[in-house]
Amino acid sequence: MIFAPFLYAFIILFAITGWFSLVLDPVIGRAYQSGDFTAKAGQTLVVYPEHGVKAARWMAIGLGKEPLDRELFRVAGGTASAAGQKTKAKQMMVVLPGDLDFSPAEMAECLTEGLLLGVYQFRKYMTTDSEDQAPGCLESVLL
C-alpha cells in the first residue's frame, strides 16, 4: 500500500464540554461518547486518522464550559505548540470553531499568541543538546 505524504503533522480541533461533532472525526466522537475525552479545559486527545486525511495526527483540545475568554485560547494555542514541539512537527493546521460565542478574529489573535509563546525556548545557558532537549522545528501554522 502506498501512502501519500502528509500535508500537516497535526490538525488541531477544539471542543467545548457537552458538544462535539461526530462529523469531524468518528474516532474523536466515539472517545467523547465513551467518556475518554470530556473536552474539559486543557484536556487533549491525539488521534491517528485513517487513510484519506492529509495529516499524521489530529489533536482535540478541550475548551471546557463557557464563558470563553482570551486566556483560554492563549493556553490552547500553547498546548497545540507544545504538542507540535514534542513530535517535531513542521506544519500544523488549526481549525477555528465557527459556532462559538466568541469573535473569530479575537480567537485567532489569542491562539497565535499562545502558539508563539509556546514555541519560545530560552536556551542561552543550556550546556547540552541531547535529542530530548533539541528545539522543535515548527515552520508554519495555518489558521
PDB file of C-alpha atoms in Angstrom:
ATOM      1  CA  MET A   1       0.000   0.000   0.000  1.00  0.00           C
ATOM      2  CA  ILE A   2       1.362   3.413  -0.961  1.00  0.00           C
ATOM      3  CA  PHE A   3       0.622   6.382   1.263  1.00  0.00           C
ATOM      4  CA  ALA A   4       0.766   9.975   0.064  1.00  0.00           C
ATOM      5  CA  PRO A   5       2.979  12.229   2.175  1.00  0.00           C
ATOM      6  CA  PHE A   6       1.201  14.127   4.916  1.00  0.00           C
ATOM      7  CA  LEU A   7       0.449  17.761   4.315  1.00  0.00           C
ATOM      8  CA  TYR A   8       0.334  18.534   8.057  1.00  0.00           C
ATOM      9  CA  ALA A   9       1.906  16.853  11.055  1.00  0.00           C
ATOM     10  CA  PHE A  10      -1.044  17.994  13.185  1.00  0.00           C
ATOM     11  CA  ILE A  11      -4.579  19.196  12.643  1.00  0.00           C
ATOM     12  CA  ILE A  12      -5.811  20.875  15.815  1.00  0.00           C
ATOM     13  CA  LEU A  13      -9.517  20.871  16.672  1.00  0.00           C
ATOM     14  CA  PHE A  14     -11.266  22.462  19.638  1.00  0.00           C
ATOM     15  CA  ALA A  15     -14.173  21.127  21.680  1.00  0.00           C
ATOM     16  CA  ILE A  16     -16.473  22.501  24.351  1.00  0.00           C
ATOM     17  CA  THR A  17     -17.715  20.324  27.198  1.00  0.00           C
ATOM     18  CA  GLY A  18     -21.106  18.905  26.236  1.00  0.00           C
ATOM     19  CA  TRP A  19     -20.627  19.221  22.461  1.00  0.00           C
ATOM     20  CA  PHE A  20     -18.512  17.608  19.811  1.00  0.00           C
ATOM     21  CA  SER A  21     -19.280  16.958  16.185  1.00  0.00           C
ATOM     22  CA  LEU A  22     -19.112  13.335  15.097  1.00  0.00           C
ATOM     23  CA  VAL A  23     -18.693  14.613  11.555  1.00  0.00           C
ATOM     24  CA  LEU A  24     -15.179  15.941  12.259  1.00  0.00           C
ATOM     25  CA  ASP A  25     -13.771  12.565  13.142  1.00  0.00           C
ATOM     26  CA  PRO A  26     -15.726   9.480  14.224  1.00  0.00           C
ATOM     27  CA  VAL A  27     -12.860   8.275  16.446  1.00  0.00           C
ATOM     28  CA  ILE A  28     -12.808  11.529  18.424  1.00  0.00           C
ATOM     29  CA  GLY A  29     -16.602  11.403  18.597  1.00  0.00           C
ATOM     30  CA  ARG A  30     -16.516   7.854  19.981  1.00  0.00           C
ATOM     31  CA  ALA A  31     -13.920   8.883  22.572  1.00  0.00           C
ATOM     32  CA  TYR A  32     -16.220  11.727  23.586  1.00  0.00           C
ATOM     33  CA  GLN A  33     -19.289   9.477  23.801  1.00  0.00           C
ATOM     34  CA  SER A  34     -17.429   6.872  25.860  1.00  0.00           C
ATOM     35  CA  GLY A  35     -16.196   9.494  28.323  1.00  0.00           C
ATOM     36  CA  ASP A  36     -12.491   9.111  27.493  1.00  0.00           C
ATOM     37  CA  PHE A  37     -12.446  12.677  26.184  1.00  0.00           C
ATOM     38  CA  THR A  38     -14.767  15.069  28.005  1.00  0.00           C
ATOM     39  CA  ALA A  39     -13.484  18.332  26.452  1.00  0.00           C
ATOM     40  CA  LYS A  40     -12.566  19.858  29.798  1.00  0.00           C
ATOM     41  CA  ALA A  41     -10.337  22.930  29.552  1.00  0.00           C
ATOM     42  CA  GLY A  42      -6.805  21.852  28.666  1.00  0.00           C
ATOM     43  CA  GLN A  43      -7.663  18.187  28.082  1.00  0.00           C
ATOM     44  CA  THR A  44      -6.164  16.740  24.909  1.00  0.00           C
ATOM     45  CA  LEU A  45      -6.795  13.711  22.753  1.00  0.00           C
ATOM     46  CA  VAL A  46      -4.462  12.686  19.933  1.00  0.00           C
ATOM     47  CA  VAL A  47      -5.886  10.522  17.160  1.00  0.00           C
ATOM     48  CA  TYR A  48      -4.080   8.949  14.229  1.00  0.00           C
ATOM     49  CA  PRO A  49      -6.635   9.201  11.410  1.00  0.00           C
ATOM     50  CA  GLU A  50      -7.415   6.602   8.797  1.00  0.00           C
ATOM     51  CA  HIS A  51      -6.217   6.932   5.206  1.00  0.00           C
ATOM     52  CA  GLY A  52      -7.540   9.780   3.114  1.00  0.00           C
ATOM     53  CA  VAL A  53      -6.646  12.515   5.601  1.00  0.00           C
ATOM     54  CA  LYS A  54      -3.618  14.664   4.838  1.00  0.00           C
ATOM     55  CA  ALA A  55      -2.446  14.765   8.452  1.00  0.00           C
ATOM     56  CA  ALA A  56      -0.292  12.428  10.515  1.00  0.00           C
ATOM     57  CA  ARG A  57      -2.415  13.095  13.602  1.00  0.00           C
ATOM     58  CA  TRP A  58      -5.361  15.103  14.853  1.00  0.00           C
ATOM     59  CA  MET A  59      -5.465  16.635  18.286  1.00  0.00           C
ATOM     60  CA  ALA A  60      -8.652  17.707  20.011  1.00  0.00           C
ATOM     61  CA  ILE A  61      -8.104  20.323  22.727  1.00  0.00           C
ATOM     62  CA  GLY A  62     -10.867  20.828  25.262  1.00  0.00           C
ATOM     63  CA  LEU A  63     -12.053  24.360  25.995  1.00  0.00           C
ATOM     64  CA  GLY A  64     -14.282  23.435  28.928  1.00  0.00           C
ATOM     65  CA  LYS A  65     -17.614  25.082  29.597  1.00  0.00           C
ATOM     66  CA  GLU A  66     -18.401  28.652  28.678  1.00  0.00           C
ATOM     67  CA  PRO A  67     -17.704  31.516  29.225  1.00  0.00           C
ATOM     68  CA  LEU A  68     -14.820  31.616  26.793  1.00  0.00           C
ATOM     69  CA  ASP A  69     -12.085  34.197  27.285  1.00  0.00           C
ATOM     70  CA  ARG A  70      -8.837  35.306  25.684  1.00  0.00           C
ATOM     71  CA  GLU A  71      -6.598  33.466  28.151  1.00  0.00           C
ATOM     72  CA  LEU A  72      -8.334  30.155  27.457  1.00  0.00           C
ATOM     73  CA  PHE A  73      -7.436  30.451  23.761  1.00  0.00           C
ATOM     74  CA  ARG A  74      -3.835  31.508  24.580  1.00  0.00           C
ATOM     75  CA  VAL A  75      -3.434  28.400  26.732  1.00  0.00           C
ATOM     76  CA  ALA A  76      -4.990  26.240  23.988  1.00  0.00           C
ATOM     77  CA  GLY A  77      -2.506  27.689  21.485  1.00  0.00           C
ATOM     78  CA  GLY A  78       0.358  26.930  23.857  1.00  0.00           C
ATOM     79  CA  THR A  79      -0.914  23.365  24.254  1.00  0.00           C
ATOM     80  CA  ALA A  80      -1.008  22.960  20.478  1.00  0.00           C
ATOM     81  CA  SER A  81       2.523  24.306  20.018  1.00  0.00           C
ATOM     82  CA  ALA A  82       3.864  22.096  22.814  1.00  0.00           C
ATOM     83  CA  ALA A  83       2.397  19.050  21.065  1.00  0.00           C
ATOM     84  CA  GLY A  84       3.992  20.174  17.817  1.00  0.00           C
ATOM     85  CA  GLN A  85       7.368  20.677  19.506  1.00  0.00           C
ATOM     86  CA  LYS A  86       7.206  17.270  21.171  1.00  0.00           C
ATOM     87  CA  THR A  87       6.652  15.475  17.879  1.00  0.00           C
ATOM     88  CA  LYS A  88       8.992  17.776  15.919  1.00  0.00           C
ATOM     89  CA  ALA A  89       6.119  18.757  13.597  1.00  0.00           C
ATOM     90  CA  LYS A  90       6.997  21.134  10.769  1.00  0.00           C
ATOM     91  CA  GLN A  91       3.482  22.136   9.682  1.00  0.00           C
ATOM     92  CA  MET A  92       0.329  22.481  11.726  1.00  0.00           C
ATOM     93  CA  MET A  93      -3.238  23.394  10.808  1.00  0.00           C
ATOM     94  CA  VAL A  94      -5.511  24.873  13.469  1.00  0.00           C
ATOM     95  CA  VAL A  95      -9.238  24.626  12.760  1.00  0.00           C
ATOM     96  CA  LEU A  96     -11.060  27.564  14.349  1.00  0.00           C
ATOM     97  CA  PRO A  97     -14.508  26.608  15.610  1.00  0.00           C
ATOM     98  CA  GLY A  98     -17.000  28.835  13.863  1.00  0.00           C
ATOM     99  CA  ASP A  99     -20.042  28.334  16.046  1.00  0.00           C
ATOM    100  CA  LEU A 100     -18.709  29.671  19.364  1.00  0.00           C
ATOM    101  CA  ASP A 101     -19.908  32.851  21.022  1.00  0.00           C
ATOM    102  CA  PHE A 102     -16.509  34.475  20.568  1.00  0.00           C
ATOM    103  CA  SER A 103     -15.100  36.750  17.885  1.00  0.00           C
ATOM    104  CA  PRO A 104     -13.184  34.686  15.284  1.00  0.00           C
ATOM    105  CA  ALA A 105     -10.631  37.489  14.836  1.00  0.00           C
ATOM    106  CA  GLU A 106     -10.027  37.693  18.581  1.00  0.00           C
ATOM    107  CA  MET A 107      -9.843  33.891  18.800  1.00  0.00           C
ATOM    108  CA  ALA A 108      -7.230  33.779  16.009  1.00  0.00           C
ATOM    109  CA  GLU A 109      -5.215  36.532  17.712  1.00  0.00           C
ATOM    110  CA  CYS A 110      -5.168  34.737  21.071  1.00  0.00           C
ATOM    111  CA  LEU A 111      -4.370  31.341  19.537  1.00  0.00           C
ATOM    112  CA  THR A 112      -1.490  32.915  17.612  1.00  0.00           C
ATOM    113  CA  GLU A 113      -0.125  34.499  20.788  1.00  0.00           C
ATOM    114  CA  GLY A 114      -0.313  31.134  22.548  1.00  0.00           C
ATOM    115  CA  LEU A 115       1.341  29.341  19.635  1.00  0.00           C
ATOM    116  CA  LEU A 116       4.211  31.843  19.581  1.00  0.00           C
ATOM    117  CA  LEU A 117       4.689  31.845  23.344  1.00  0.00           C
ATOM    118  CA  GLY A 118       4.516  28.052  23.382  1.00  0.00           C
ATOM    119  CA  VAL A 119       7.432  27.577  20.988  1.00  0.00           C
ATOM    120  CA  TYR A 120       9.732  30.062  22.739  1.00  0.00           C
ATOM    121  CA  GLN A 121      12.716  28.488  24.498  1.00  0.00           C
ATOM    122  CA  PHE A 122      15.361  30.408  26.398  1.00  0.00           C
ATOM    123  CA  ARG A 123      18.441  28.350  25.535  1.00  0.00           C
ATOM    124  CA  LYS A 124      21.308  30.768  26.198  1.00  0.00           C
ATOM    125  CA  TYR A 125      22.692  28.907  29.210  1.00  0.00           C
ATOM    126  CA  MET A 126      21.898  25.359  28.064  1.00  0.00           C
ATOM    127  CA  THR A 127      25.065  23.286  28.024  1.00  0.00           C
ATOM    128  CA  THR A 128      23.774  20.075  26.453  1.00  0.00           C
ATOM    129  CA  ASP A 129      21.972  19.457  23.207  1.00  0.00           C
ATOM    130  CA  SER A 130      20.634  15.966  23.755  1.00  0.00           C
ATOM    131  CA  GLU A 131      17.967  14.548  21.448  1.00  0.00           C
ATOM    132  CA  ASP A 132      15.235  15.264  24.030  1.00  0.00           C
ATOM    133  CA  GLN A 133      16.285  18.886  24.523  1.00  0.00           C
ATOM    134  CA  ALA A 134      16.722  19.830  20.868  1.00  0.00           C
ATOM    135  CA  PRO A 135      14.454  22.695  19.873  1.00  0.00           C
ATOM    136  CA  GLY A 136      11.335  21.917  17.878  1.00  0.00           C
ATOM    137  CA  CYS A 137      11.143  22.699  14.205  1.00  0.00           C
ATOM    138  CA  LEU A 138       7.632  24.130  13.694  1.00  0.00           C
ATOM    139  CA  GLU A 139       7.893  26.128  10.470  1.00  0.00           C
ATOM    140  CA  SER A 140       4.322  27.056   9.609  1.00  0.00           C
ATOM    141  CA  VAL A 141       0.847  27.171  11.121  1.00  0.00           C
ATOM    142  CA  LEU A 142      -2.323  27.600   9.113  1.00  0.00           C
ATOM    143  CA  LEU A 143      -5.326  29.052  10.977  1.00  0.00           C
TER     144      LEU A 143
END
